[in-house]
PDB file of C-alpha atoms in Angstrom:
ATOM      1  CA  UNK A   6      44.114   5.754  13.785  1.00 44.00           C
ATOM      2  CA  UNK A   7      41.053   7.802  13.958  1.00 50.00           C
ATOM      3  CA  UNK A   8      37.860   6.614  12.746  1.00 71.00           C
ATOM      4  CA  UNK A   9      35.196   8.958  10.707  1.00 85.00           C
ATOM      5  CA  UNK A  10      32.062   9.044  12.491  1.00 92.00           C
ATOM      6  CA  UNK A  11      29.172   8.593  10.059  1.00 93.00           C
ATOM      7  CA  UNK A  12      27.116  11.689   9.319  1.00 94.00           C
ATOM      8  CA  UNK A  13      23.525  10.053  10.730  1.00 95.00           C
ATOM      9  CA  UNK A  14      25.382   9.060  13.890  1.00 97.00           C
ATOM     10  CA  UNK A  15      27.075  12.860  14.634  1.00 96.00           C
ATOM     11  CA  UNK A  16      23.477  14.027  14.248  1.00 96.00           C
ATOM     12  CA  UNK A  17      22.291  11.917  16.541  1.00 97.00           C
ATOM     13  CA  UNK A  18      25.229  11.853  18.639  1.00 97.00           C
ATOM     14  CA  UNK A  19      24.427  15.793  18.986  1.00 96.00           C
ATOM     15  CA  UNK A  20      20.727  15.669  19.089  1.00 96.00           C
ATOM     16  CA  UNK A  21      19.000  16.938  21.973  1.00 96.00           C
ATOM     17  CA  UNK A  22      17.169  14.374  24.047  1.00 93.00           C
ATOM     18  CA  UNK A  23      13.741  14.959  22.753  1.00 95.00           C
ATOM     19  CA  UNK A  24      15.059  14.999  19.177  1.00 96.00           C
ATOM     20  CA  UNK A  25      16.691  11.775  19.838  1.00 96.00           C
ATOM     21  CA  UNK A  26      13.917  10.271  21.072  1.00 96.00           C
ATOM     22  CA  UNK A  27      11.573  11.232  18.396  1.00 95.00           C
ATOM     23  CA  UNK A  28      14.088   9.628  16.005  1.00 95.00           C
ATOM     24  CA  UNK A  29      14.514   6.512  17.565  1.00 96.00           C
ATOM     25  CA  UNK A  30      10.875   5.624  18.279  1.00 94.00           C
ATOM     26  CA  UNK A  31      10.740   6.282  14.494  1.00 91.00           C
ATOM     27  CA  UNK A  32      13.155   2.941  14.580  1.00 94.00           C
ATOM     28  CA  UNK A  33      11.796   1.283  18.008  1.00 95.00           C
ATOM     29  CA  UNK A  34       8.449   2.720  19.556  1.00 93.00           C
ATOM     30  CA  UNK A  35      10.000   0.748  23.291  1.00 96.00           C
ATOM     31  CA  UNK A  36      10.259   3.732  25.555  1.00 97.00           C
ATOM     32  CA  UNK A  37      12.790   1.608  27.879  1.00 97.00           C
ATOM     33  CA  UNK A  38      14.629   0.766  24.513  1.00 98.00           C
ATOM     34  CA  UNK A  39      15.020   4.282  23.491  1.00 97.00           C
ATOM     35  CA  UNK A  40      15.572   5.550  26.741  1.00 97.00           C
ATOM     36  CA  UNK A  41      18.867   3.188  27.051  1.00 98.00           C
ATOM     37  CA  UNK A  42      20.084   4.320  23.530  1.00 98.00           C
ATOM     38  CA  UNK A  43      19.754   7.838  24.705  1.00 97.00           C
ATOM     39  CA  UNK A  44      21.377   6.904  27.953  1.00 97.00           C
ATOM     40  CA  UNK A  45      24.614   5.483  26.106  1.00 97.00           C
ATOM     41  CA  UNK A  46      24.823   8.576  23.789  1.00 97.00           C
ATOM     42  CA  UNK A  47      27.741   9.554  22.203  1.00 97.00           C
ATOM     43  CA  UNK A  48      28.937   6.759  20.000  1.00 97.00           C
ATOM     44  CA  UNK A  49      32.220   6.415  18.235  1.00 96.00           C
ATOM     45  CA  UNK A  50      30.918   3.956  15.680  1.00 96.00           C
ATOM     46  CA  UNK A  51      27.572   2.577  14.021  1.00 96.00           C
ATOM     47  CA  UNK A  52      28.954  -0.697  15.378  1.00 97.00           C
ATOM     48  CA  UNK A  53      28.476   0.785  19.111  1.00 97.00           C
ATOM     49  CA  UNK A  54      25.289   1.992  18.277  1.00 98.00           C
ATOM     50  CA  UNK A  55      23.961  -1.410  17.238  1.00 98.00           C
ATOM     51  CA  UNK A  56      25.922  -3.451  20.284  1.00 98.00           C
ATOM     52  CA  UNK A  57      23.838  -0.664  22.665  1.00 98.00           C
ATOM     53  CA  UNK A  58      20.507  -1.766  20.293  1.00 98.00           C
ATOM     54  CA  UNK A  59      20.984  -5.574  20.978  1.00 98.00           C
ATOM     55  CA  UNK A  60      22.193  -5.067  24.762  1.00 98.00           C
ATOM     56  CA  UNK A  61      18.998  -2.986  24.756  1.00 98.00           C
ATOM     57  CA  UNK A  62      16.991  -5.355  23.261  1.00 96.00           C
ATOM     58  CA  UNK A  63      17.653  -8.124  25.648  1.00 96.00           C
ATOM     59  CA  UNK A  64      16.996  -6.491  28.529  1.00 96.00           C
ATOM     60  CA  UNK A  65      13.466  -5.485  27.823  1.00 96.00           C
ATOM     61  CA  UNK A  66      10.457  -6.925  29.753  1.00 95.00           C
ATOM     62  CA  UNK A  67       8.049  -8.382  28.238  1.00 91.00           C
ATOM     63  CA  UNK A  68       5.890  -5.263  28.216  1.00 93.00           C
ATOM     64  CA  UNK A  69       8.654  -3.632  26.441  1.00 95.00           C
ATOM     65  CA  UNK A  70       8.276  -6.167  23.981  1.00 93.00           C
ATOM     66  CA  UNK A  71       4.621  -5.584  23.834  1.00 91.00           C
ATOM     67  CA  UNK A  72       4.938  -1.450  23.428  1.00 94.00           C
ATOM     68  CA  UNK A  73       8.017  -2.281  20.528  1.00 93.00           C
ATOM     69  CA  UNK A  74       5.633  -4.494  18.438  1.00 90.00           C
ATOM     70  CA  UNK A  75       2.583  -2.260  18.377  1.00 87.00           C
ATOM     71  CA  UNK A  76       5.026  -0.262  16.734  1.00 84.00           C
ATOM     72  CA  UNK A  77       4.650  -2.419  13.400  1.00 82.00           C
ATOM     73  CA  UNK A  78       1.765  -3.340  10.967  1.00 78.00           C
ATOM     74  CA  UNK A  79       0.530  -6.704  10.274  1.00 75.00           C
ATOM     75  CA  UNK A  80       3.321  -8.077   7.750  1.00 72.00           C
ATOM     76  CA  UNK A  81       1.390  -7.785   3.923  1.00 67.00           C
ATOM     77  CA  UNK A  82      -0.431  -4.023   5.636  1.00 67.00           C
ATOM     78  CA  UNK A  83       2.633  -1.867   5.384  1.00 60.00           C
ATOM     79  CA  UNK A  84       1.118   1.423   6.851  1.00 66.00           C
ATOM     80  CA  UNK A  85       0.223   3.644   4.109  1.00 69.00           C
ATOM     81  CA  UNK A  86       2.387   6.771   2.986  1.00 67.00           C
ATOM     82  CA  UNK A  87       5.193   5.011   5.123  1.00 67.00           C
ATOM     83  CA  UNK A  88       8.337   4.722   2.845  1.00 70.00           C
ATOM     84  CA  UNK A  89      10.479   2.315   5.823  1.00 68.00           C
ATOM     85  CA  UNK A  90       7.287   0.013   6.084  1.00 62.00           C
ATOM     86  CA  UNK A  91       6.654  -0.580   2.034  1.00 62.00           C
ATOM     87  CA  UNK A  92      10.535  -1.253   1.568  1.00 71.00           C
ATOM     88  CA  UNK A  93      10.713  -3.559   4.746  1.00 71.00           C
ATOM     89  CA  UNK A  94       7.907  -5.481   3.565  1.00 69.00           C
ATOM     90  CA  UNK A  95       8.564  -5.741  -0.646  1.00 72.00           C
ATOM     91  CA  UNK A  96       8.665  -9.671  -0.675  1.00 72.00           C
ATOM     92  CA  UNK A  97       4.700  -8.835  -0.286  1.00 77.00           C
ATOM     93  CA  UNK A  98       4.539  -5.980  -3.374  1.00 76.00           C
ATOM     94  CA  UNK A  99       3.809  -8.941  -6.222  1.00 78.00           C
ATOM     95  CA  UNK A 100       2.464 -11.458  -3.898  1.00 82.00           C
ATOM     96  CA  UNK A 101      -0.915 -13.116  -5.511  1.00 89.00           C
ATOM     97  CA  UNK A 102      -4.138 -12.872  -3.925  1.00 89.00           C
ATOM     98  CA  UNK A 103      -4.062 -16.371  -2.249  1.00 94.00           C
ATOM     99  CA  UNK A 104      -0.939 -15.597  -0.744  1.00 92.00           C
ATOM    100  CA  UNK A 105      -2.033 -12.173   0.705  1.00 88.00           C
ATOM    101  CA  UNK A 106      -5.410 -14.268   1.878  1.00 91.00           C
ATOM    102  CA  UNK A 107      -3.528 -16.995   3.613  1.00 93.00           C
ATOM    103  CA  UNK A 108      -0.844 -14.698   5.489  1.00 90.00           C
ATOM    104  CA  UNK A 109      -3.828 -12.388   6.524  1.00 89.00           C
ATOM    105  CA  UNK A 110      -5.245 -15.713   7.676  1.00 94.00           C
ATOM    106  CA  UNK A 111      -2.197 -16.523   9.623  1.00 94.00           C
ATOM    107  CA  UNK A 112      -1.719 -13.152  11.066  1.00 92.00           C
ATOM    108  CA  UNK A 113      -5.352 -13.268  12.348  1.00 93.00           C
ATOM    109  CA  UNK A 114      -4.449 -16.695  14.086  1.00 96.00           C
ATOM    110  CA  UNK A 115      -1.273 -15.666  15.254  1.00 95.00           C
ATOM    111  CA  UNK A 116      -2.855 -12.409  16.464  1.00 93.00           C
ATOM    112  CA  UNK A 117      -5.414 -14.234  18.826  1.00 95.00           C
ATOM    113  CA  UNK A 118      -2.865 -16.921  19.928  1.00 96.00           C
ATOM    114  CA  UNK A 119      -0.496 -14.371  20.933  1.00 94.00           C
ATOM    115  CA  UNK A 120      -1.989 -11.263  21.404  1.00 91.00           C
ATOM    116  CA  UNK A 121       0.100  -9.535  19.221  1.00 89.00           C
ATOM    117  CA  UNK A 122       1.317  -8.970  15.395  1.00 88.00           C
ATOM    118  CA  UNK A 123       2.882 -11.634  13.882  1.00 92.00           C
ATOM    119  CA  UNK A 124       6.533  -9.959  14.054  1.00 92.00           C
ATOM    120  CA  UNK A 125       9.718 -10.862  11.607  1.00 93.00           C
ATOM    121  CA  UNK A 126      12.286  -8.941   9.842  1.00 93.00           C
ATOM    122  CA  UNK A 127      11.089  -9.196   6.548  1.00 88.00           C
ATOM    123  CA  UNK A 128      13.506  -7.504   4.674  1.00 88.00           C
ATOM    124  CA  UNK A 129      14.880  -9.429   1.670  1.00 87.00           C
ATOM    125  CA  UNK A 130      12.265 -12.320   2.754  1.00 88.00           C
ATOM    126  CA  UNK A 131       9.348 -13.409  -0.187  1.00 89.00           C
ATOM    127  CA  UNK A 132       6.031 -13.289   0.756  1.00 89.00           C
ATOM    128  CA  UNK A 133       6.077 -17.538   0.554  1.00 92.00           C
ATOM    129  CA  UNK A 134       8.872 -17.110   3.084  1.00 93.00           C
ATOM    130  CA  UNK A 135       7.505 -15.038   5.486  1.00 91.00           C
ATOM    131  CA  UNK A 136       3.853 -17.150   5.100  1.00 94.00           C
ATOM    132  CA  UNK A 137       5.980 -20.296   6.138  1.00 96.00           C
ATOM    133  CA  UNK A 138       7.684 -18.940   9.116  1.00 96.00           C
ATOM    134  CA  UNK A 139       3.946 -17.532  10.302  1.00 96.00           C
ATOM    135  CA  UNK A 140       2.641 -20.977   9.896  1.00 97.00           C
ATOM    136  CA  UNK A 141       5.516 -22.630  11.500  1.00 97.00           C
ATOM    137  CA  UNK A 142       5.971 -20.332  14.525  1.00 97.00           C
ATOM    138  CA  UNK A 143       2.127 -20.939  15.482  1.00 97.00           C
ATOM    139  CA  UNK A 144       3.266 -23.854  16.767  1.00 97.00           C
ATOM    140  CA  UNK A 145       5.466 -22.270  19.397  1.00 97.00           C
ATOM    141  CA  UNK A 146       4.766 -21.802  23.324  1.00 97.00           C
ATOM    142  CA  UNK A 147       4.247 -18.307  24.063  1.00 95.00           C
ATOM    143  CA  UNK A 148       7.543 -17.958  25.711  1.00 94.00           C
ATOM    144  CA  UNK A 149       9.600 -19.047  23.002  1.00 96.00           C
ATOM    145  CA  UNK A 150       7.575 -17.168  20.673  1.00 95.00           C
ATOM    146  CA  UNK A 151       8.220 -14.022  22.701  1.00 93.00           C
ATOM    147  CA  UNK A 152      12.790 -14.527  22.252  1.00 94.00           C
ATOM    148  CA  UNK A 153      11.756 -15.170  18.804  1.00 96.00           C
ATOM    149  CA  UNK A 154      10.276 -12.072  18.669  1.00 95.00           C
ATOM    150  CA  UNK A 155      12.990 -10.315  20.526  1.00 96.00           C
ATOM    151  CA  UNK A 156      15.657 -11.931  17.905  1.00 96.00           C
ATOM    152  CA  UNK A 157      13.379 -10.307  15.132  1.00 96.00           C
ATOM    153  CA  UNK A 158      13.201  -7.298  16.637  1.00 96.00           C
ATOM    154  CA  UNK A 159      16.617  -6.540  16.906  1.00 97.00           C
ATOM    155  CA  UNK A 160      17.515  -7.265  13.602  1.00 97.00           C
ATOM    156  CA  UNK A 161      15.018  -4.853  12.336  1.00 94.00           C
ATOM    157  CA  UNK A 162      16.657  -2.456  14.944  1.00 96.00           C
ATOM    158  CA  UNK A 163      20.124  -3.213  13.228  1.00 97.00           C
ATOM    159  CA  UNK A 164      19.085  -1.911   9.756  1.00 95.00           C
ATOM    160  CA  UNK A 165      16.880   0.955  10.743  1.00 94.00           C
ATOM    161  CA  UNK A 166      19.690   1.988  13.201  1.00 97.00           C
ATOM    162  CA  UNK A 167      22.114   1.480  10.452  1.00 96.00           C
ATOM    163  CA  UNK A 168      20.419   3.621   7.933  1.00 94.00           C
ATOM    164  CA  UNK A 169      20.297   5.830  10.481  1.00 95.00           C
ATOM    165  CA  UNK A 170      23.928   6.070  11.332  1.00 96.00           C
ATOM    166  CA  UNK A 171      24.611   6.437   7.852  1.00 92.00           C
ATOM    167  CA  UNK A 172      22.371   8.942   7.232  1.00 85.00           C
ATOM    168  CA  UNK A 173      19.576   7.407   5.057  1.00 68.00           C
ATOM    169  CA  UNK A 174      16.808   8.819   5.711  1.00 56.00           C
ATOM    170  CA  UNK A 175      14.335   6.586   4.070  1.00 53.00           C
TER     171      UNK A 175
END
């Protein structure tokens, strides 16, 4: 039984490897991340690609970590004129003014705590939801903050790597 290999994933299957790097730092800006997806190239299914993503993903230093999340704006700043960032971070789009104030409050604690944007895969998350898990995860020690951060990382991997693979190119 052979299995069709989605259009996204041939193209980046047969990408040269500066073209597939430039596309996957537009998914992941981790060097060491990119570098292993290259490494792994060719893929028989989106489902490889995103096993190679989380193996990927738990292998980076912490450094790696740091260069990934520099990647991504504060959550309620989606960076302007980027089409992936405003859909990721809709639950913000109708949030009310006091909302936006306290999460930029949060992210501005989190930020000197941590050194670091306050990092979570807010797709299909409200604004109150993503607000709450800020103000909850200030609470955490730095290293548990940092395999939190991994964990969210990934899954925003998964569904930019899976639009990829499919051949979204939004």
């Amino acid at each position: 039984m052979s299995t069709r290999i989605p259009a996204g994933l041939a193209r980046f299957n047969s990408a040269d490897g500066d073209e597939a790097g430039r596309v996957l730092r537009e998914v992941c800006t981790s060097a060491a991340w990119a570098a292993a997806l290259i490494a792994g190239r060719p893929y028989a299914s989106t489902e490889a690609l995103l096993d190679a993503s989380d193996t990927a993903m738990r292998e980076l230093t912490a450094d790696d970590l740091r260069e990934a999340m520099a990647g991504h704006p504060p959550i309620g700043r989606p960076k302007p004129g980027d089409p992936v960032s405003a859909r990721e971070q809709r639950g913000m789009a109708g949030a009310s003014e006091q909302l936006k104030a306290e999460l930029l409050e949060l992210n501005l604690a989190y930020q000197e705590k941590f050194g670091h944007v306050f990092l979570i895969c807010a797709t299909g998350a409200t604004g109150e939801q993503m607000r709450d898990a800020a103000r909850a995860r200030l609470a955490n020690p730095a290293e548990r903050e940092r395999e939190i951060v991994r964990t969210e990382l990934g899954k925003i991997n998964r569904i930019r790597l899976t639009r990829l693979a499919e051949g979204d190119p939004s």
